[in-house]
Short mmCIF file of C-alpha atoms in Angstrom, two decimals:
data_model
loop_
_atom_site.label_atom_id
_atom_site.label_comp_id
_atom_site.label_asym_id
_atom_site.label_seq_id
_atom_site.Cartn_x
_atom_site.Cartn_y
_atom_site.Cartn_z
CA LEU A 1 -6.48 68.50 5.85
CA ARG A 2 -8.34 70.79 3.45
CA LYS A 3 -9.10 67.84 1.19
CA LYS A 4 -10.28 65.82 4.22
CA THR A 5 -7.95 62.97 3.30
CA TYR A 6 -5.49 63.09 6.21
CA PRO A 7 -4.95 59.54 7.54
CA PHE A 8 -6.02 60.06 11.16
CA VAL A 9 -5.64 57.11 13.50
CA CYS A 10 -8.33 58.47 15.82
CA LYS A 11 -11.77 58.39 14.26
CA ARG A 12 -14.56 60.85 14.92
CA HIS A 13 -17.07 59.86 17.59
CA PHE A 14 -19.76 58.92 15.08
CA GLU A 15 -17.22 56.94 13.01
CA LYS A 16 -16.22 55.04 16.16
CA ASP A 17 -19.83 54.03 16.80
CA ASP A 18 -20.20 52.73 13.24
CA LYS A 19 -16.92 50.79 13.49
CA GLN A 20 -17.81 49.25 16.88
CA GLN A 21 -21.16 48.08 15.53
CA LYS A 22 -19.47 46.61 12.46
CA ASP A 23 -16.86 44.83 14.60
CA LYS A 24 -19.57 43.31 16.79
CA THR A 25 -21.42 42.01 13.74
CA GLU A 26 -18.27 40.51 12.20
CA SER A 27 -17.32 38.94 15.55
CA ALA A 28 -20.72 37.27 15.86
CA GLU A 29 -20.50 35.91 12.30
CA ASN A 30 -17.01 34.50 12.94
CA GLU A 31 -18.18 32.70 16.10
CA GLU A 32 -21.01 31.06 14.17
CA ARG A 33 -18.60 29.82 11.52
CA THR A 34 -16.18 28.26 14.08
CA THR A 35 -17.57 24.80 14.73
CA ASP A 36 -14.46 22.59 14.89
CA PRO A 37 -12.90 22.60 18.43
CA LYS A 38 -9.47 21.64 17.03
CA GLU A 39 -9.50 24.56 14.60
CA SER A 40 -10.57 26.87 17.44
CA ALA A 41 -7.74 25.68 19.71
CA THR A 42 -5.19 26.14 16.90
CA ALA A 43 -6.45 29.65 16.22
CA ASN A 44 -6.27 30.57 19.91
CA SER A 45 -2.69 29.33 20.24
CA THR A 46 -1.73 31.36 17.16
CA VAL A 47 -3.22 34.53 18.66
CA VAL A 48 -1.39 33.96 21.97
CA ALA A 49 1.90 33.38 20.15
CA ALA A 50 1.43 36.54 18.07
CA ALA A 51 0.65 38.56 21.18
CA ALA A 52 3.77 37.24 22.91
CA ALA A 53 5.90 38.00 19.87
CA SER A 54 4.64 41.61 19.70
CA SER A 55 4.85 42.31 23.44
CA PHE A 56 8.38 43.65 23.07
CA THR A 57 8.64 47.08 21.45
CA PRO A 58 12.10 48.17 20.21
CA MET A 59 13.44 51.20 22.11
CA GLU A 60 13.61 53.37 18.99
CA LYS A 61 9.83 53.07 18.58
CA LEU A 62 9.01 54.12 22.13
CA LYS A 63 7.96 57.74 22.69
CA THR A 64 10.35 59.59 24.98
CA LYS A 65 8.42 62.20 26.95
CA LYS A 66 10.08 65.60 27.00
CA ILE A 67 10.20 67.56 30.25
CA VAL A 68 9.49 71.27 30.69
CA ASP A 69 10.27 72.77 34.09
CA PHE A 70 8.14 75.89 34.68
CA SER A 71 9.48 76.64 38.18
CA ASN A 72 11.46 79.86 38.67
CA LYS A 73 10.70 80.92 35.11
CA VAL A 74 8.93 83.90 33.55
CA TYR A 75 6.14 82.49 31.40
CA VAL A 76 4.20 84.72 29.00
CA ALA A 77 0.67 83.32 28.81
CA PRO A 78 -1.24 82.88 25.53
CA LEU A 79 -2.72 86.25 24.52
CA THR A 80 -5.30 86.33 21.75
CA THR A 81 -4.55 88.77 18.89
CA VAL A 82 -1.78 90.67 20.69
CA GLY A 83 0.30 87.61 21.62
CA ASN A 84 1.58 87.30 18.06
CA LEU A 85 5.08 86.23 17.01
CA PRO A 86 6.62 89.76 16.82
CA PHE A 87 5.27 90.54 20.30
CA ARG A 88 6.72 87.30 21.67
CA ARG A 89 10.10 88.26 20.21
CA ILE A 90 9.90 91.50 22.20
CA MET A 91 9.15 89.48 25.33
CA LYS A 92 12.20 87.30 24.69
CA ASP A 93 14.32 90.44 24.28
CA TYR A 94 13.24 91.53 27.76
CA GLY A 95 13.87 88.27 29.58
CA ALA A 96 10.87 85.93 29.14
CA ASP A 97 11.88 82.28 29.56
CA ILE A 98 8.78 80.51 28.20
CA THR A 99 6.37 81.72 25.52
CA CYS A 100 3.11 80.33 24.16
CA GLY A 101 1.29 81.01 20.91
CA GLU A 102 -2.17 82.51 20.66
CA MET A 103 -5.18 80.29 21.28
CA ALA A 104 -5.86 78.17 18.19
CA VAL A 105 -9.33 76.74 17.54
CA VAL A 106 -8.96 73.03 16.78
CA THR A 107 -11.84 72.83 14.30
CA ASN A 108 -10.11 75.46 12.17
CA LEU A 109 -6.81 73.61 12.39
CA LEU A 110 -8.44 70.33 11.33
CA GLU A 111 -9.95 72.12 8.33
CA GLY A 112 -6.46 73.21 7.30
CA LYS A 113 -7.04 76.96 7.58
CA ALA A 114 -3.72 78.67 6.97
CA SER A 115 -4.53 81.65 9.20
CA GLU A 116 -5.09 79.31 12.16
CA TRP A 117 -1.97 77.24 11.51
CA ALA A 118 0.03 80.50 11.42
CA LEU A 119 -0.70 80.81 15.16
CA LEU A 120 1.49 77.74 15.75
CA LYS A 121 4.52 79.27 14.07
CA ARG A 122 7.58 79.56 16.27
CA HIS A 123 10.52 81.96 16.07
CA GLU A 124 14.02 80.59 16.53
CA SER A 125 14.54 82.81 19.59
CA GLU A 126 11.71 81.02 21.42
CA ASP A 127 13.76 78.29 23.06
CA VAL A 128 10.82 77.00 25.14
CA PHE A 129 7.59 77.38 23.17
CA GLY A 130 4.09 75.98 23.51
CA VAL A 131 0.78 76.19 21.69
CA GLN A 132 -2.69 76.53 23.19
CA LEU A 133 -5.65 74.62 21.75
CA ALA A 134 -9.39 75.08 22.23
CA ALA A 135 -11.94 72.39 21.36
CA ALA A 136 -15.09 70.82 22.77
CA HIS A 137 -14.62 67.09 22.10
CA PRO A 138 -11.96 64.45 22.89
CA ASP A 139 -11.69 63.23 19.29
CA GLN A 140 -10.85 66.75 18.11
CA TYR A 141 -8.02 67.08 20.64
CA THR A 142 -6.77 63.58 19.86
CA ARG A 143 -6.79 64.05 16.09
CA ILE A 144 -5.01 67.40 16.15
CA SER A 145 -2.38 66.01 18.52
CA GLU A 146 -1.52 63.45 15.83
CA VAL A 147 -0.78 66.26 13.39
CA ILE A 148 1.09 68.43 15.90
CA GLU A 149 3.31 65.53 16.95
CA LYS A 150 4.29 64.90 13.35
CA TYR A 151 4.58 68.38 11.87
CA ALA A 152 4.77 71.12 14.56
CA SER A 153 7.80 72.24 16.55
CA VAL A 154 6.52 72.70 20.10
CA ASP A 155 7.78 72.00 23.62
CA PHE A 156 4.35 71.68 25.26
CA VAL A 157 0.65 71.80 24.37
CA ASP A 158 -1.81 73.73 26.54
CA LEU A 159 -5.53 72.92 26.78
CA ASN A 160 -7.72 76.00 27.05
CA LEU A 161 -10.33 75.68 29.78
CA GLY A 162 -10.42 79.40 30.49
CA CYS A 163 -11.61 81.35 27.46
CA PRO A 164 -14.79 83.23 28.49
CA LEU A 165 -15.99 84.10 24.96
CA ASP A 166 -19.54 83.05 24.14
CA LEU A 167 -18.38 81.91 20.69
CA LEU A 168 -16.44 79.05 22.31
CA CYS A 169 -18.41 78.43 25.50
CA ASP A 170 -21.69 77.99 23.61
CA LYS A 171 -20.06 75.05 21.78
CA GLY A 172 -18.76 73.45 24.97
CA ALA A 173 -15.16 74.64 24.57
CA GLY A 174 -13.15 77.14 26.61
CA ALA A 175 -14.39 77.64 30.17
CA ALA A 176 -17.42 75.41 29.44
CA LEU A 177 -15.13 72.37 29.17
CA MET A 178 -14.45 72.66 32.92
CA MET A 179 -17.97 71.34 33.51
CA ARG A 180 -17.63 68.40 31.09
CA GLU A 181 -15.28 66.12 33.00
CA LYS A 182 -15.78 63.02 30.86
CA LYS A 183 -14.84 64.87 27.69
CA LEU A 184 -11.87 66.53 29.40
CA LYS A 185 -10.56 63.17 30.57
CA GLY A 186 -10.93 61.70 27.08
CA ALA A 187 -9.08 64.67 25.59
CA LEU A 188 -6.18 64.39 28.06
CA LEU A 189 -5.84 60.63 27.59
CA GLY A 190 -5.96 60.89 23.81
CA MET A 191 -3.36 63.64 23.64
CA SER A 192 -1.10 61.92 26.15
CA GLN A 193 -0.97 58.83 23.93
CA ASN A 194 0.01 60.84 20.84
CA LEU A 195 2.35 63.55 22.12
CA SER A 196 5.96 63.19 23.15
CA CYS A 197 5.88 66.69 24.67
CA PRO A 198 4.21 67.61 27.98
CA ILE A 199 0.59 68.76 28.32
CA THR A 200 -0.61 71.66 30.44
CA VAL A 201 -4.12 72.79 31.36
CA LYS A 202 -5.17 76.41 31.84
CA MET A 203 -8.47 76.97 33.63
CA ARG A 204 -10.42 79.55 35.62
CA THR A 205 -11.81 79.23 39.14
CA GLY A 206 -15.11 78.06 37.69
CA TRP A 207 -18.15 79.36 35.83
CA ASP A 208 -19.62 81.46 38.63
CA THR A 209 -17.61 83.47 41.15
CA ASN A 210 -19.84 82.22 43.98
CA LYS A 211 -19.46 78.57 42.97
CA PRO A 212 -15.78 77.82 42.25
CA ILE A 213 -15.11 74.29 41.01
CA ALA A 214 -11.39 74.32 40.19
CA HIS A 215 -10.44 72.57 43.44
CA HIS A 216 -12.77 69.64 42.62
CA LEU A 217 -11.59 69.45 39.01
CA VAL A 218 -7.89 69.57 39.87
CA SER A 219 -8.33 66.69 42.36
CA LYS A 220 -10.05 64.60 39.68
CA ILE A 221 -7.39 65.35 37.08
CA GLN A 222 -4.79 64.31 39.63
CA SER A 223 -6.58 60.99 40.19
CA TRP A 224 -6.71 60.26 36.46
CA GLY A 225 -2.92 59.82 36.37
CA ILE A 226 -2.37 61.46 32.98
CA ASP A 227 1.12 60.70 31.68
CA GLY A 228 3.02 63.84 30.68
CA LEU A 229 0.78 66.37 32.45
CA ALA A 230 3.37 69.00 33.42
CA ALA A 231 1.30 71.70 35.14
CA ILE A 232 -2.13 73.21 35.71
CA MET A 233 -2.46 76.99 35.39
CA ILE A 234 -5.30 78.68 37.27
CA HIS A 235 -6.51 82.17 36.46
CA GLY A 236 -8.00 83.56 39.67
CA ARG A 237 -11.27 84.71 38.11
CA SER A 238 -14.46 82.94 37.04
CA ARG A 239 -15.83 82.80 33.53
CA LEU A 240 -18.64 85.26 34.33
CA GLN A 241 -16.18 87.56 36.08
CA ARG A 242 -13.98 87.75 33.00
CA TYR A 243 -11.42 90.45 33.96
CA LYS A 244 -13.41 92.39 36.55
CA LEU A 245 -12.16 92.90 40.12
CA ASP A 246 -8.94 91.36 41.39
CA ALA A 247 -7.78 87.80 40.86
CA ASP A 248 -8.44 85.56 43.88
CA TRP A 249 -5.00 84.29 44.86
CA ASP A 250 -6.26 82.88 48.16
CA TYR A 251 -8.47 80.49 46.22
CA ILE A 252 -5.61 79.58 43.85
CA SER A 253 -3.55 78.63 46.91
CA SER A 254 -6.43 76.56 48.32
CA VAL A 255 -6.65 74.65 45.02
CA ALA A 256 -2.98 73.71 45.33
CA SER A 257 -3.58 72.60 48.92
CA SER A 258 -6.52 70.43 47.87
CA GLU A 259 -4.36 67.97 45.93
CA SER A 260 -4.37 64.47 47.38
CA ALA A 261 -1.29 62.90 48.92
CA ASP A 262 -2.37 59.54 47.43
CA PHE A 263 -1.35 60.55 43.89
CA PRO A 264 1.65 62.35 42.38
CA LYS A 265 1.15 66.08 42.80
CA ILE A 266 0.73 68.29 39.74
CA PRO A 267 2.47 71.69 39.85
CA ILE A 268 -0.10 74.49 40.19
CA ILE A 269 0.77 77.81 38.57
CA GLY A 270 -1.18 80.91 39.56
CA ASN A 271 -2.17 83.58 37.06
CA GLY A 272 -3.77 87.00 37.34
CA ASP A 273 -2.70 90.60 38.02
CA ILE A 274 1.06 90.15 38.40
CA PHE A 275 2.20 93.65 37.47
CA SER A 276 5.46 94.10 39.41
CA TYR A 277 8.16 92.16 41.21
CA SER A 278 6.62 92.98 44.61
CA GLU A 279 3.31 91.41 43.51
CA TYR A 280 5.13 88.35 42.19
CA GLU A 281 6.92 88.04 45.53
CA GLU A 282 3.72 88.50 47.53
CA LYS A 283 1.45 86.24 45.50
CA VAL A 284 3.86 83.52 44.37
CA LEU A 285 7.20 83.41 46.17
CA LYS A 286 5.70 83.66 49.65
CA ASN A 287 3.17 80.93 48.87
CA GLY A 288 4.69 77.53 49.47
CA ASN A 289 1.87 75.66 47.70
CA LEU A 290 2.38 77.14 44.25
CA SER A 291 4.99 76.62 41.57
CA GLN A 292 7.45 79.54 41.64
CA THR A 293 6.46 80.65 38.14
CA ALA A 294 5.83 84.24 37.09
CA MET A 295 2.96 83.76 34.64
CA LEU A 296 2.23 87.06 32.90
CA GLY A 297 -0.86 88.04 30.90
CA ARG A 298 -2.09 91.60 30.61
CA GLY A 299 0.87 92.74 32.69
CA ALA A 300 3.18 91.80 29.81
CA LEU A 301 1.00 93.73 27.35
CA ILE A 302 1.06 96.91 29.43
CA LYS A 303 4.68 96.53 30.59
CA PRO A 304 6.62 94.37 28.09
CA TRP A 305 9.78 94.97 30.18
CA LEU A 306 8.10 93.28 33.18
CA PRO A 307 10.26 90.09 32.90
CA THR A 308 13.34 92.28 33.38
CA GLU A 309 11.78 93.94 36.43
CA ILE A 310 10.99 90.56 37.97
CA LYS A 311 14.43 89.09 37.34
CA GLU A 312 16.25 92.22 38.54
CA LYS A 313 13.82 92.75 41.46
CA ARG A 314 13.20 96.42 40.78
CA ASN A 315 10.74 98.99 39.47
CA TRP A 316 12.14 100.22 36.17
CA ASP A 317 11.48 103.91 35.49
CA ILE A 318 11.77 103.36 31.76
CA SER A 319 12.06 106.48 29.61
CA SER A 320 9.75 107.41 26.75
CA SER A 321 12.62 107.07 24.25
CA GLU A 322 13.30 103.52 25.49
CA ARG A 323 9.62 102.70 25.07
CA LEU A 324 9.72 104.09 21.53
CA ASP A 325 12.68 101.80 20.81
CA ILE A 326 10.50 98.85 21.86
CA LEU A 327 7.88 99.88 19.31
CA LYS A 328 10.56 100.28 16.65
CA SER A 329 11.70 96.72 17.31
CA PHE A 330 8.10 95.48 17.12
CA VAL A 331 7.61 97.17 13.74
CA ARG A 332 10.85 95.66 12.44
CA TYR A 333 9.83 92.20 13.65
CA GLY A 334 6.34 92.71 12.22
CA LEU A 335 7.60 93.58 8.74
CA GLU A 336 9.88 90.54 8.85
CA HIS A 337 6.95 88.32 9.85
CA TRP A 338 4.04 89.72 7.81
CA GLY A 339 6.06 91.15 4.93
CA SER A 340 7.18 94.63 3.89
CA ASP A 341 4.60 95.06 1.11
CA GLN A 342 1.43 97.10 1.67
CA GLN A 343 -0.41 94.13 3.15
CA GLY A 344 2.45 93.52 5.56
CA VAL A 345 2.52 97.19 6.58
CA ASN A 346 -1.25 97.11 7.15
CA ASN A 347 -1.01 94.00 9.32
CA THR A 348 1.89 95.43 11.32
CA ARG A 349 -0.01 98.68 11.89
CA ARG A 350 -3.17 96.84 12.94
CA PHE A 351 -1.38 94.73 15.55
CA LEU A 352 0.68 97.72 16.72
CA LEU A 353 -2.54 99.66 17.34
CA GLU A 354 -4.07 96.71 19.19
CA TRP A 355 -1.00 96.64 21.42
CA LEU A 356 -1.08 100.41 21.97
CA SER A 357 -4.64 100.01 23.30
CA PHE A 358 -2.95 98.25 26.26
CA LEU A 359 0.35 100.14 26.43
CA HIS A 360 -1.26 103.49 27.20
CA ARG A 361 -2.41 102.14 30.61
CA TYR A 362 1.13 102.20 31.98
CA VAL A 363 1.90 105.08 34.35
CA PRO A 364 5.64 105.88 34.52
CA VAL A 365 7.23 105.09 37.88
CA GLY A 366 8.45 108.66 38.21
CA LEU A 367 4.86 109.95 38.14
CA LEU A 368 3.47 107.59 40.78
CA GLU A 369 2.83 108.70 44.35
CA VAL A 370 2.59 105.09 45.58
CA LEU A 371 4.49 102.11 44.18
CA PRO A 372 3.70 99.86 42.46
CA GLN A 373 0.88 100.56 40.02
CA LYS A 374 -1.94 97.98 40.26
CA MET A 375 -3.31 96.20 37.22
CA ASN A 376 -6.80 97.71 37.21
CA GLN A 377 -5.87 101.18 38.47
CA ARG A 378 -6.64 103.80 35.86
CA PRO A 379 -4.31 106.72 35.21
CA PRO A 380 -5.97 110.11 35.80
CA VAL A 381 -7.75 111.61 32.79
CA TRP A 382 -5.52 113.91 30.72
CA MET A 383 -2.46 112.97 32.74
CA MET A 384 0.71 114.76 31.61
CA GLY A 385 4.06 113.05 31.17
CA ARG A 386 7.54 114.43 31.74
CA ASN A 387 7.90 115.20 28.04
CA ASP A 388 5.68 115.36 24.95
CA LEU A 389 6.39 111.76 23.91
CA GLU A 390 5.54 110.42 27.37
CA THR A 391 2.30 112.43 27.35
CA LEU A 392 1.45 110.95 23.93
CA PHE A 393 2.04 107.42 25.26
CA LEU A 394 -0.40 108.14 28.13
CA SER A 395 -3.24 109.13 25.82
CA PRO A 396 -6.33 106.87 25.83
CA GLN A 397 -7.45 108.31 22.47
CA SER A 398 -7.16 106.03 19.45
CA SER A 399 -6.33 109.07 17.29
CA ASP A 400 -3.11 109.47 19.27
CA TRP A 401 -2.28 105.79 18.86
CA ILE A 402 -2.62 106.30 15.11
CA LYS A 403 -0.15 109.23 15.36
CA ILE A 404 2.37 106.93 17.03
CA SER A 405 1.90 104.36 14.26
CA GLU A 406 2.50 107.09 11.67
CA MET A 407 5.82 107.91 13.34
CA LEU A 408 6.91 104.33 12.62
CA LEU A 409 4.99 103.20 9.52
CA GLY A 410 4.14 106.38 7.64
CA PRO A 411 0.83 108.22 7.13
CA VAL A 412 -2.59 106.58 7.00
CA PRO A 413 -5.50 107.49 4.67
CA ASP A 414 -7.63 110.46 5.78
CA ASP A 415 -10.62 108.24 6.51
CA PHE A 416 -8.61 105.70 8.57
CA ARG A 417 -10.20 104.76 11.89
CA PHE A 418 -9.28 102.23 14.56
CA GLU A 419 -11.42 100.50 17.18
CA PRO A 420 -9.64 98.09 19.57
CA LYS A 421 -10.71 94.47 19.22
CA HIS A 422 -10.16 93.85 22.92
CA LYS A 423 -11.97 95.94 25.48
CA ALA A 424 -11.22 94.55 28.93
CA ASN A 425 -14.23 94.70 31.26
CA GLY A 426 -11.89 95.37 34.16
CA TYR A 427 -10.68 98.58 32.56
CA VAL A 428 -13.58 100.75 31.35
CA GLN A 429 -14.57 104.31 31.94
CA ASN A 430 -17.44 105.06 34.31
CA GLY A 431 -20.80 105.46 32.53
#
């Protein structure tokens, strides 16, 4: 890939145009040369015979489509930066059924960038594992699916139609692809032809909160009849909304209801703000239109034991020592994954700190006046825990996150500073 010599079957869009023009020219020249009717008839019969001979494909050459059943499963959604392999191992430890790698940018994959291909790495404990791809053009999706089918170990491939970042949307990828139906259809058809594993699509309600388009888009995708399309995931917020306010589960339900009875129905999985079993029950289980899947995003970052809560139907008042054990496991997994040299320690610390920028938002069950805690509810400033360690975990100060990392990975240099890469718009201080 780095040498740009990979033998892709699918050509780039500009290469296709050149080839089509060349084929037309050659076809016209061949017609001019064919003057003898007998020779023409003989040639035609040969073509028909060849077509008949090749119409049967041996069974061993046929692609067998795998099946992934998302219903009644806990699915940890793709999470950029913090959804790394050591974190996914933690999620498996606490009961997640399905995991998905971080969003990978297809242009970087096609250029052979090792850091991007590392996002597709799977741990042996991930028994049902998918990868999420982001691109703007059908040929990019089609070409990378050729490589993934041959070299990657995945159970499904997810198309990202939900990323709100300007970096992607300005190029027509992410949430912008929702408004480019022709390109989306080409991408789905191309990938369906190459992949033996299922395809899923993750989208938002639309670009603008006041003009949702997911119900129109889902109906069109349904009418396209894409082979191997296993599910459509809908995050109940628009692109401009990002993570502000609450997810609109009423609209997600209406999208599922909008599917036509004239075509096979596609399972619709809702996503957004599931932070406890009671919310999963209210938003998913009591809704007959949706797939009974607990799809977790930020909830898994703040409460990595959430899959256990959902499966055991309870609110777990987890102790501070148990939470520290989770971090110890993450550090151990991180050093196994990134290495135990100084670079590996630095990487593990960086990703631990990124995770702690979410973990501090959890308020212990024993300190709550009303259960359960909601996703975007902020804990009171300077809230005290039931012991010193619990108070430290509640701190929103990055200096305290660094102290926690030093408990697990040793001291940092005196001039060490940390600024979280992710700052959720739905969770900011006033002013």
